[in-house]
Coordinates of C-alpha atoms in Angstrom, one line a residue:
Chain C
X161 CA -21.4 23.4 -2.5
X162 CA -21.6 21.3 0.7
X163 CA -18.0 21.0 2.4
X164 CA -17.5 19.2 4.8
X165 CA -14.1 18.8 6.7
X166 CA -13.3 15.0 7.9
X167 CA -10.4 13.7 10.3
X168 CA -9.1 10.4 9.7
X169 CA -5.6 9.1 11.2
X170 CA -5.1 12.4 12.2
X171 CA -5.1 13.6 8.2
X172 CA -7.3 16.6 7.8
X173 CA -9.4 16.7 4.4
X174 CA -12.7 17.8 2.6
X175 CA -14.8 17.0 0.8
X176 CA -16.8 19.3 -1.6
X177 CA -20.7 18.0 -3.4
X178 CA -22.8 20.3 -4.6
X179 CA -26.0 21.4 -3.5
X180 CA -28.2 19.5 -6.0
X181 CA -26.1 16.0 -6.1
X182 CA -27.6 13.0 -5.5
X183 CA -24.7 12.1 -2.8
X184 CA -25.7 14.8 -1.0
X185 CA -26.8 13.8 2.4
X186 CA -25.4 10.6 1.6
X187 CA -22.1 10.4 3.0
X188 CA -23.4 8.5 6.1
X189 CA -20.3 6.2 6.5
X190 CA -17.7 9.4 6.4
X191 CA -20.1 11.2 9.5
X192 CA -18.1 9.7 12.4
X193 CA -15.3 11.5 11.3
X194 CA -16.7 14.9 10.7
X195 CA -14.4 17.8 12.2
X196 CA -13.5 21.4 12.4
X197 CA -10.8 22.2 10.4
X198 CA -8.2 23.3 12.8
X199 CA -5.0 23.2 10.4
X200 CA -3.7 22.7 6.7
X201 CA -5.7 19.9 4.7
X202 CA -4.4 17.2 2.8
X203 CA -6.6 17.6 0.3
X204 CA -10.2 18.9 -0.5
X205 CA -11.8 16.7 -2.8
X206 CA -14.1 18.7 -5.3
X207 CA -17.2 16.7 -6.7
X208 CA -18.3 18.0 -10.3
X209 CA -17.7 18.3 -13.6
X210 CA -13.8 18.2 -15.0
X211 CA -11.9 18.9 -17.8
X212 CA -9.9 16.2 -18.6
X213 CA -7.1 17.0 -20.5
X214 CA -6.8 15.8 -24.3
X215 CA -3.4 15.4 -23.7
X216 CA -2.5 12.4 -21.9
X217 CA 0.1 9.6 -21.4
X218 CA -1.2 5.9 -20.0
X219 CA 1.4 5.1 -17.2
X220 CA 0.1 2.4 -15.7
X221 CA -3.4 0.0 -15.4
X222 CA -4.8 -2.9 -13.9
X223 CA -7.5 -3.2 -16.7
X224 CA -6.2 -7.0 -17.3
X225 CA -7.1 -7.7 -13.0
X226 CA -8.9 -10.8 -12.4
X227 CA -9.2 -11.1 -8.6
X228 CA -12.2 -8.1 -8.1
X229 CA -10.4 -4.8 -7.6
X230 CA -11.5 -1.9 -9.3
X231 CA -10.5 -1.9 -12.8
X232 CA -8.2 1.2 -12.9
X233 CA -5.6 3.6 -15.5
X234 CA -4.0 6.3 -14.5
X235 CA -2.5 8.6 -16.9
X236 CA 0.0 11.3 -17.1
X237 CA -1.0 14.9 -18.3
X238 CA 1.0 18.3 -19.2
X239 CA 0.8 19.2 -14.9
X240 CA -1.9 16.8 -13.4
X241 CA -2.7 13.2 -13.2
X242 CA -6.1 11.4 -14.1
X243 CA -7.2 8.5 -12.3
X244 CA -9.8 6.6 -14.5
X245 CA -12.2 3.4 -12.9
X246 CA -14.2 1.2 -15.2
X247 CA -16.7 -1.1 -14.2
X248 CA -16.1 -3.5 -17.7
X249 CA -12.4 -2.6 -19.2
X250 CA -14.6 -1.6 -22.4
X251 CA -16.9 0.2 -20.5
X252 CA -16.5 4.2 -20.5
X253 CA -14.8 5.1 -17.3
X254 CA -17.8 5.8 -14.8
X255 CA -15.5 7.8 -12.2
X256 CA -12.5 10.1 -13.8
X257 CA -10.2 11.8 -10.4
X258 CA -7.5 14.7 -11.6
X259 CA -5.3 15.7 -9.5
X260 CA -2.2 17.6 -9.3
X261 CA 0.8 16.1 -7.5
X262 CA 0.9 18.8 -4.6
X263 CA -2.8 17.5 -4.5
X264 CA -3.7 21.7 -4.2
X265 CA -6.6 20.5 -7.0
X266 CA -8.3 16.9 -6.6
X267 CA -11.5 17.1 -8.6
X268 CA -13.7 14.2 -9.0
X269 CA -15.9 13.6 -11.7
X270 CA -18.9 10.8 -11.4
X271 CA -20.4 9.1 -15.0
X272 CA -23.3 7.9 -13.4
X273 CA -26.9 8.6 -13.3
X274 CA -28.8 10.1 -9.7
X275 CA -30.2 6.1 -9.3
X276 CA -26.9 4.6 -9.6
X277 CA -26.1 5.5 -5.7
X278 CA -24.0 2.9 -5.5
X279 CA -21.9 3.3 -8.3
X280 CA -21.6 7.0 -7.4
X281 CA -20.8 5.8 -3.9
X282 CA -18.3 3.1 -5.5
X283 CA -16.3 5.8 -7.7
X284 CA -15.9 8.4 -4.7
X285 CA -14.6 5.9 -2.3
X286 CA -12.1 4.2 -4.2
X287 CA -10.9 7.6 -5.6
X288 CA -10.8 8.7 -1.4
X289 CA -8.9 6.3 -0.8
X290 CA -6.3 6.2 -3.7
X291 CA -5.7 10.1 -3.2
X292 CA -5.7 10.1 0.7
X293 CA -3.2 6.8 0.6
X294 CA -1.1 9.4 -2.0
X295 CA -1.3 12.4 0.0
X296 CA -0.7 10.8 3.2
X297 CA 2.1 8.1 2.0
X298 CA 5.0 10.6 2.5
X299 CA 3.6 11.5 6.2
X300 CA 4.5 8.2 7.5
X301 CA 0.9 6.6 7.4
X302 CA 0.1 3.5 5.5
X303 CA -3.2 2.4 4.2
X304 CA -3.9 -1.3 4.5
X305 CA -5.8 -4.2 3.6
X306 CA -6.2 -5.7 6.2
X307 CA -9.0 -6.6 9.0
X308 CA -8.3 -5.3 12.2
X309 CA -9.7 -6.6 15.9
X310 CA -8.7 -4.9 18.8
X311 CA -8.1 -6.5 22.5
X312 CA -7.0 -5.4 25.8
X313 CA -6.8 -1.5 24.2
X314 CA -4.2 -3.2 21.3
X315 CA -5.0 -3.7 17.6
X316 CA -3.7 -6.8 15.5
X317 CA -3.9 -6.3 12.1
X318 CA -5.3 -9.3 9.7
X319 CA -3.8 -9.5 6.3
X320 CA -3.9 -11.6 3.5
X321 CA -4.8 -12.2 -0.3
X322 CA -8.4 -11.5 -1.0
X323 CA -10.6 -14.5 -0.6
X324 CA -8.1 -16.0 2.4
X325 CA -10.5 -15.5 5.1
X326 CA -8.9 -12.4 7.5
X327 CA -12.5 -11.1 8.0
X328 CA -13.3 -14.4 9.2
X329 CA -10.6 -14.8 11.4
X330 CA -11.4 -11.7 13.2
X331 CA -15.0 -13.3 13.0
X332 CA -13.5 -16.3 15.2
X333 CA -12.0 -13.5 17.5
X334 CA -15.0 -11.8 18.6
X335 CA -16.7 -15.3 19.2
X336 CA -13.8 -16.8 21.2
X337 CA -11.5 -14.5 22.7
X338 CA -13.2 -12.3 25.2
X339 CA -13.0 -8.4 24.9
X340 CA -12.4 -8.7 21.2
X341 CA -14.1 -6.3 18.7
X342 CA -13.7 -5.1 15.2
X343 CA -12.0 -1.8 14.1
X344 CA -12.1 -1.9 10.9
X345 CA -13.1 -5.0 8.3
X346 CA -10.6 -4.1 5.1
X347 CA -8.9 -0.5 4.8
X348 CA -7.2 0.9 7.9
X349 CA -4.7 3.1 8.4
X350 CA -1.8 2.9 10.7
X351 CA 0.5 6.0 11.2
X352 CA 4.2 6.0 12.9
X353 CA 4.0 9.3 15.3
X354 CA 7.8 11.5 15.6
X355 CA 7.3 10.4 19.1
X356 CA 7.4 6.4 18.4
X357 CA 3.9 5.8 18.8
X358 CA 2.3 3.4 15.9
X359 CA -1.3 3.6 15.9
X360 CA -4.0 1.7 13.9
X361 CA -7.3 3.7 13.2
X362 CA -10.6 3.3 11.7
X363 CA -11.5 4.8 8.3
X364 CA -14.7 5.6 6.4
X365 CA -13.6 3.1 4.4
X366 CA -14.1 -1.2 5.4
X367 CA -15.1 -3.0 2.3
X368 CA -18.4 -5.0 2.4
X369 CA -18.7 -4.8 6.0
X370 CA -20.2 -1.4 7.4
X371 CA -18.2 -0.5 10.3
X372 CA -16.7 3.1 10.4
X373 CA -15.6 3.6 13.1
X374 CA -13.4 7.0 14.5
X375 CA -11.6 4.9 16.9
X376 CA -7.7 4.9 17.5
X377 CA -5.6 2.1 18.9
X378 CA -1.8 1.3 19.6
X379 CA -0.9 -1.4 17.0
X380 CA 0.1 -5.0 18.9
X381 CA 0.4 -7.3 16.0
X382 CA 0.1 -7.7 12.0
X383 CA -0.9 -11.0 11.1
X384 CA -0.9 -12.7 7.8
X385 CA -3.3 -15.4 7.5
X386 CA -2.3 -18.2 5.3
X387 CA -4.5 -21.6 4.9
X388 CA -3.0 -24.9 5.9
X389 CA -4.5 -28.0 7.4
X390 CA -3.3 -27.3 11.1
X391 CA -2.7 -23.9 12.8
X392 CA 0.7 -22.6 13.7
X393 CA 2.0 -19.5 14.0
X394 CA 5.5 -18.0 13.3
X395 CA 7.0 -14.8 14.0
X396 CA 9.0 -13.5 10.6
X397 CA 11.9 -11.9 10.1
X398 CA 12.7 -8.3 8.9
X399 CA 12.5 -9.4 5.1
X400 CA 9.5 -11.8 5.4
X401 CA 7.9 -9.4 7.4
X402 CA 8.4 -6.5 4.2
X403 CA 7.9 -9.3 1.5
X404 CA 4.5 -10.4 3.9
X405 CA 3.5 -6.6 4.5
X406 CA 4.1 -4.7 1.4
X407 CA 1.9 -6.8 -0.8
X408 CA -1.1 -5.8 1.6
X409 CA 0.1 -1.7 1.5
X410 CA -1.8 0.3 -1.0
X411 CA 0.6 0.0 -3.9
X412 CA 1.1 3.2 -5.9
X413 CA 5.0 3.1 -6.1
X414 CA 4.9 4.8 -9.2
X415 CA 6.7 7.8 -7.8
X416 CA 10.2 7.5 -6.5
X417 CA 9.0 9.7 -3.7
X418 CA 5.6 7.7 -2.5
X419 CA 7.9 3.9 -2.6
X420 CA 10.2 6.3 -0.2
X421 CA 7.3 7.3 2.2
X422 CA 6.3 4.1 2.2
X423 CA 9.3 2.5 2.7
X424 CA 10.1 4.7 5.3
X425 CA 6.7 3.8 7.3
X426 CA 7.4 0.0 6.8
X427 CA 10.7 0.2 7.8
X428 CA 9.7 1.5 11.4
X429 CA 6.9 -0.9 11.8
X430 CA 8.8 -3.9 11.1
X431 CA 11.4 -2.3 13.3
X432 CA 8.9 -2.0 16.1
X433 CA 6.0 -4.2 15.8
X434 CA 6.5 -8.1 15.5
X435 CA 4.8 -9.5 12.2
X436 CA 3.7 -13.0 11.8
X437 CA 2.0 -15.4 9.7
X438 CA -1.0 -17.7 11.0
X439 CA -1.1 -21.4 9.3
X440 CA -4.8 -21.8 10.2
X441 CA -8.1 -23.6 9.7
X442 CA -11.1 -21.6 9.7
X443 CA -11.6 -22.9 13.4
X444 CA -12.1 -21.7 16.7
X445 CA -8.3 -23.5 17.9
X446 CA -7.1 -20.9 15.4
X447 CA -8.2 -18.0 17.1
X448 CA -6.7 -19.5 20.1
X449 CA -3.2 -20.4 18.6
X450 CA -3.1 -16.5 17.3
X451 CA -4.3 -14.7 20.8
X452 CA -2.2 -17.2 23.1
X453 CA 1.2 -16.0 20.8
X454 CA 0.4 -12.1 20.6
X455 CA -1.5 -11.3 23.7
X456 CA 1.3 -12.3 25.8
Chain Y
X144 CA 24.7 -4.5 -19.9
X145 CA 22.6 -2.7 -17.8
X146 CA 19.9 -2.9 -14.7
X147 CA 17.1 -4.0 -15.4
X148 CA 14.5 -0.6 -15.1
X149 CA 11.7 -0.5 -12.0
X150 CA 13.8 -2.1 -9.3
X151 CA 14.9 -0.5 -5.8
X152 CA 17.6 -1.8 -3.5
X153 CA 16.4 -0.8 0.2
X154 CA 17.7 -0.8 3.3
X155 CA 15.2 -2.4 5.9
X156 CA 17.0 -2.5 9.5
X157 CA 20.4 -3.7 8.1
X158 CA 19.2 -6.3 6.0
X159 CA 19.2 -5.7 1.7
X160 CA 16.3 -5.7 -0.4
X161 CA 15.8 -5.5 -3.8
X162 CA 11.9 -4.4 -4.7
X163 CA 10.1 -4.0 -7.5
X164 CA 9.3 -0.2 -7.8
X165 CA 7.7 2.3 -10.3
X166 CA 5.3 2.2 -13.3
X167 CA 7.7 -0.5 -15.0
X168 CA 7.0 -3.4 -12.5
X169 CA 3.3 -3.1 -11.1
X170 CA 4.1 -7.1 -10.1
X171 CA 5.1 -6.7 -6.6
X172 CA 5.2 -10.7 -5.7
X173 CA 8.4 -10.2 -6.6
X174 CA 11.2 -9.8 -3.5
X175 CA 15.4 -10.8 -3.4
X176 CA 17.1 -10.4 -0.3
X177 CA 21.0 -9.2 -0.9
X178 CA 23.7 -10.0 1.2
X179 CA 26.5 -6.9 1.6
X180 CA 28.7 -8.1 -1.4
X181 CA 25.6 -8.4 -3.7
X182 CA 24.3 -5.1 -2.5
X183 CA 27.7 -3.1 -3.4
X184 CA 27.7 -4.5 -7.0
X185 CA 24.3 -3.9 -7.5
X186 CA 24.7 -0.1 -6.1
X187 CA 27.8 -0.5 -8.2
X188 CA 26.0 -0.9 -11.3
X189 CA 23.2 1.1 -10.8
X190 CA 22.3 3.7 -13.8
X191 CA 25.2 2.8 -16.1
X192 CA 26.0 0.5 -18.6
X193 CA 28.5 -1.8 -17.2
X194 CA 30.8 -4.9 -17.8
X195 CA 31.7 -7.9 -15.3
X196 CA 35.3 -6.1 -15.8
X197 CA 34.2 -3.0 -14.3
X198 CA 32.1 -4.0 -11.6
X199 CA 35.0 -6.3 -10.7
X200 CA 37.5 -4.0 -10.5
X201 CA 35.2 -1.8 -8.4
X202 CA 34.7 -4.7 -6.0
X203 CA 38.8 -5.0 -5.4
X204 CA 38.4 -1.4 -4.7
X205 CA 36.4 -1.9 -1.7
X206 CA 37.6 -5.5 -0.5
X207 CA 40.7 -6.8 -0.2
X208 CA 40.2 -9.8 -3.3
X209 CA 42.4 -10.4 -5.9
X210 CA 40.9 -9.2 -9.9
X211 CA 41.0 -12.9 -10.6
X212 CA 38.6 -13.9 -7.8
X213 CA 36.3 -10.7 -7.7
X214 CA 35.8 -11.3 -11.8
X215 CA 34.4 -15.4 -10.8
X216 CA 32.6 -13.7 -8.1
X217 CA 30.8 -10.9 -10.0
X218 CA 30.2 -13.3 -13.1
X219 CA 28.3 -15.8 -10.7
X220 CA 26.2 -12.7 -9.6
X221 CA 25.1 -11.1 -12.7
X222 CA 24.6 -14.9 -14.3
X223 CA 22.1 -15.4 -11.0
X224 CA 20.6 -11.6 -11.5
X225 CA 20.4 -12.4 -15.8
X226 CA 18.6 -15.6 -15.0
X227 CA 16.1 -13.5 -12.8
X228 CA 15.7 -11.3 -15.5
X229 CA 17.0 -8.3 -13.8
X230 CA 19.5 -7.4 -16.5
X231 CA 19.5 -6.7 -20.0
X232 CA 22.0 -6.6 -22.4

């Protein structure tokens, strides 16, 4: 077995391939956050063969998901959980997770064949992400979608349905408004400190765009971008700003005490942190509407 | 009747929300905002079965109303929650 520890948002984890797997050596986008384990993990993800149990209970899927997430089913077992991804809904699964709800055992098993890199690569991302947004959601962190710029050493967070155009609009950021550069393009994580602080950080994890970077950054702003034929932008109050921010947290409310954690995260963001939503064009005025309202 | 299952009233900086929670309601578009009075009845009615009777005499309990006025009050609620389809009979 290869084990490596990794830091992200301040999160201690591993992860565990063994010697002869093809992701072995593959891992390049998790390297900027290699560590030495200094205290207790969140998790050490195991990479291998599992024993999934005969014995389980569907509680929830998104097999019927039309909008290019991975097709999902989790299911309940006599003391774990299993975590299933599909490529096709009537496909075989090609990634099965288990885990137990302390997340002492995360296991990871991969259907595919040493050339389907990608598809290995696919299944062990998504199922880092689920478990470390799980293990991480009652630690007052929250993973996002969301693309994330950061300017004069803030971060403003870009969020919106898929398809809307918040990678672009951080596009028209590093073009027009000077000192601006990406943090993350998709999935970062933001994490409320006992001391008040609220930081956004980069993740191994940014979609389509390859940039992983170990980088940590006082939040400013989240931003929801929403199309509409001229730009404005509006600052929301504290129930827009939920209604506008939950649908872009990593969902997994199916435990009374992950909606808590996450709850409790949200609530001190929206407390702290003013959230708006961008009317915009695709244009370079838009860029400047946004910056002129949360740079000042 | 009773609640609806898979919904969580929260408390976000004063203000009340009702969200969509659990492995009942994976749908979270959906979002009501409560004022106080709407927020004690549905606290009221959480986990039970319940009638517009009892949540009404709950309500005089904790505001000075009349039964008359708390029962039109709390029938105009649950009418506005039944057409939202967050109770069942």
């Amino acid at each position: 077995m290869n084990i490596t520890t990794y830091k992200v948002a301040g999160h201690q984890f591993q992860i565990s391939v063994p010697e002869e797997h093809s992701l072995n050596g593959k891992l390049t986008q998790y390297d900027p956050f290699v560590c030495q384990q200094t205290e207790e993990l969140i998790f050490n993800l195991i990479i291998g063969k599992v024993d999934i149990p005969q014995q389980k209970e569907t509680v929830w899927s998104n097999l019927d998901a039309t909008d290019g997430q991975t097709l999902m089913a989790l299911f309940q077992c006599d003391n774990c959980k299993v975590v299933e991804m599909y490529a096709k809904p009537q496909d075989a699964p090609f990634a099965q997770l288990l885990y137990t709800d302390d997340f002492k055992t995360t296991r990871l098993q991969l259907n595919t064949t040493e050339k389907e890199l990608n598809k290995s690569l696919w299944g062990l991302n998504n199922a880092m992400m689920l478990i470390f947004a799980l293990a991480t959601a009652t630690q007052n962190t929250l993973m996002l979608h969301a693309s994330v710029v950061m300017n004069s050493n803030q971060a403003f967070l870009f969020h919106a349905k898929s398809g809307t155009g918040k990678s672009t609009h951080s596009q028209l950021w590093i073009k027009h408004i000077p000192g601006t550069e990406l943090l993350n393009d998709d999935n970062p994580a933001v994490r409320i400190w006992d001391d008040g602080r609220i930081i956004a950080y980069g993740t191994p994890w940014s979609g389509k765009t390859p940039c992983y970077r170990n980088i940590e950054v006082p939040v400013g702003a989240f931003v929801r971008i929403n199309r509409a034929l001229q730009n404005s932008i509006e600052r929301l109050d504290v129930v827009r700003a939920y209604a506008s921010l939950t649908t872009s947290c990593s969902g997994m409310r199916w435990e009374r005490k992950l909606a808590d954690g996450l709850n409790r995260s949200l609530e001190l963001v929206i407390a702290n942190i003013p959230i708006y939503i961008l009317n915009c064009l695709p244009d370079e005025e838009a860029a400047h509407v946004c910056a002129n309202e949360v740079l000042k | 009747m009773k609640l609806k299952l898979g919904y969580t009233l929260r408390n976000l900086c004063g203000a009340h929300v009702l969200v969509a929670e659990g492995i009942q309601n994976v749908n979270l578009d959906k979002l009501y905002s409560f004022n106080e009075t709407a927020a004690f009845i549905w606290e009221t009615a959480e986990g039970k079965e319940f009638t517009i009777d009892s949540l009404a005499e709950a309500l005089c309990g904790k505001y000075n109303v009349s039964f008359e006025q708390a029962k039109k009050d709390v029938q105009a609620m649950v009418e506005n929650w039944k057409q939202h389809d967050l109770v069942e009979e």
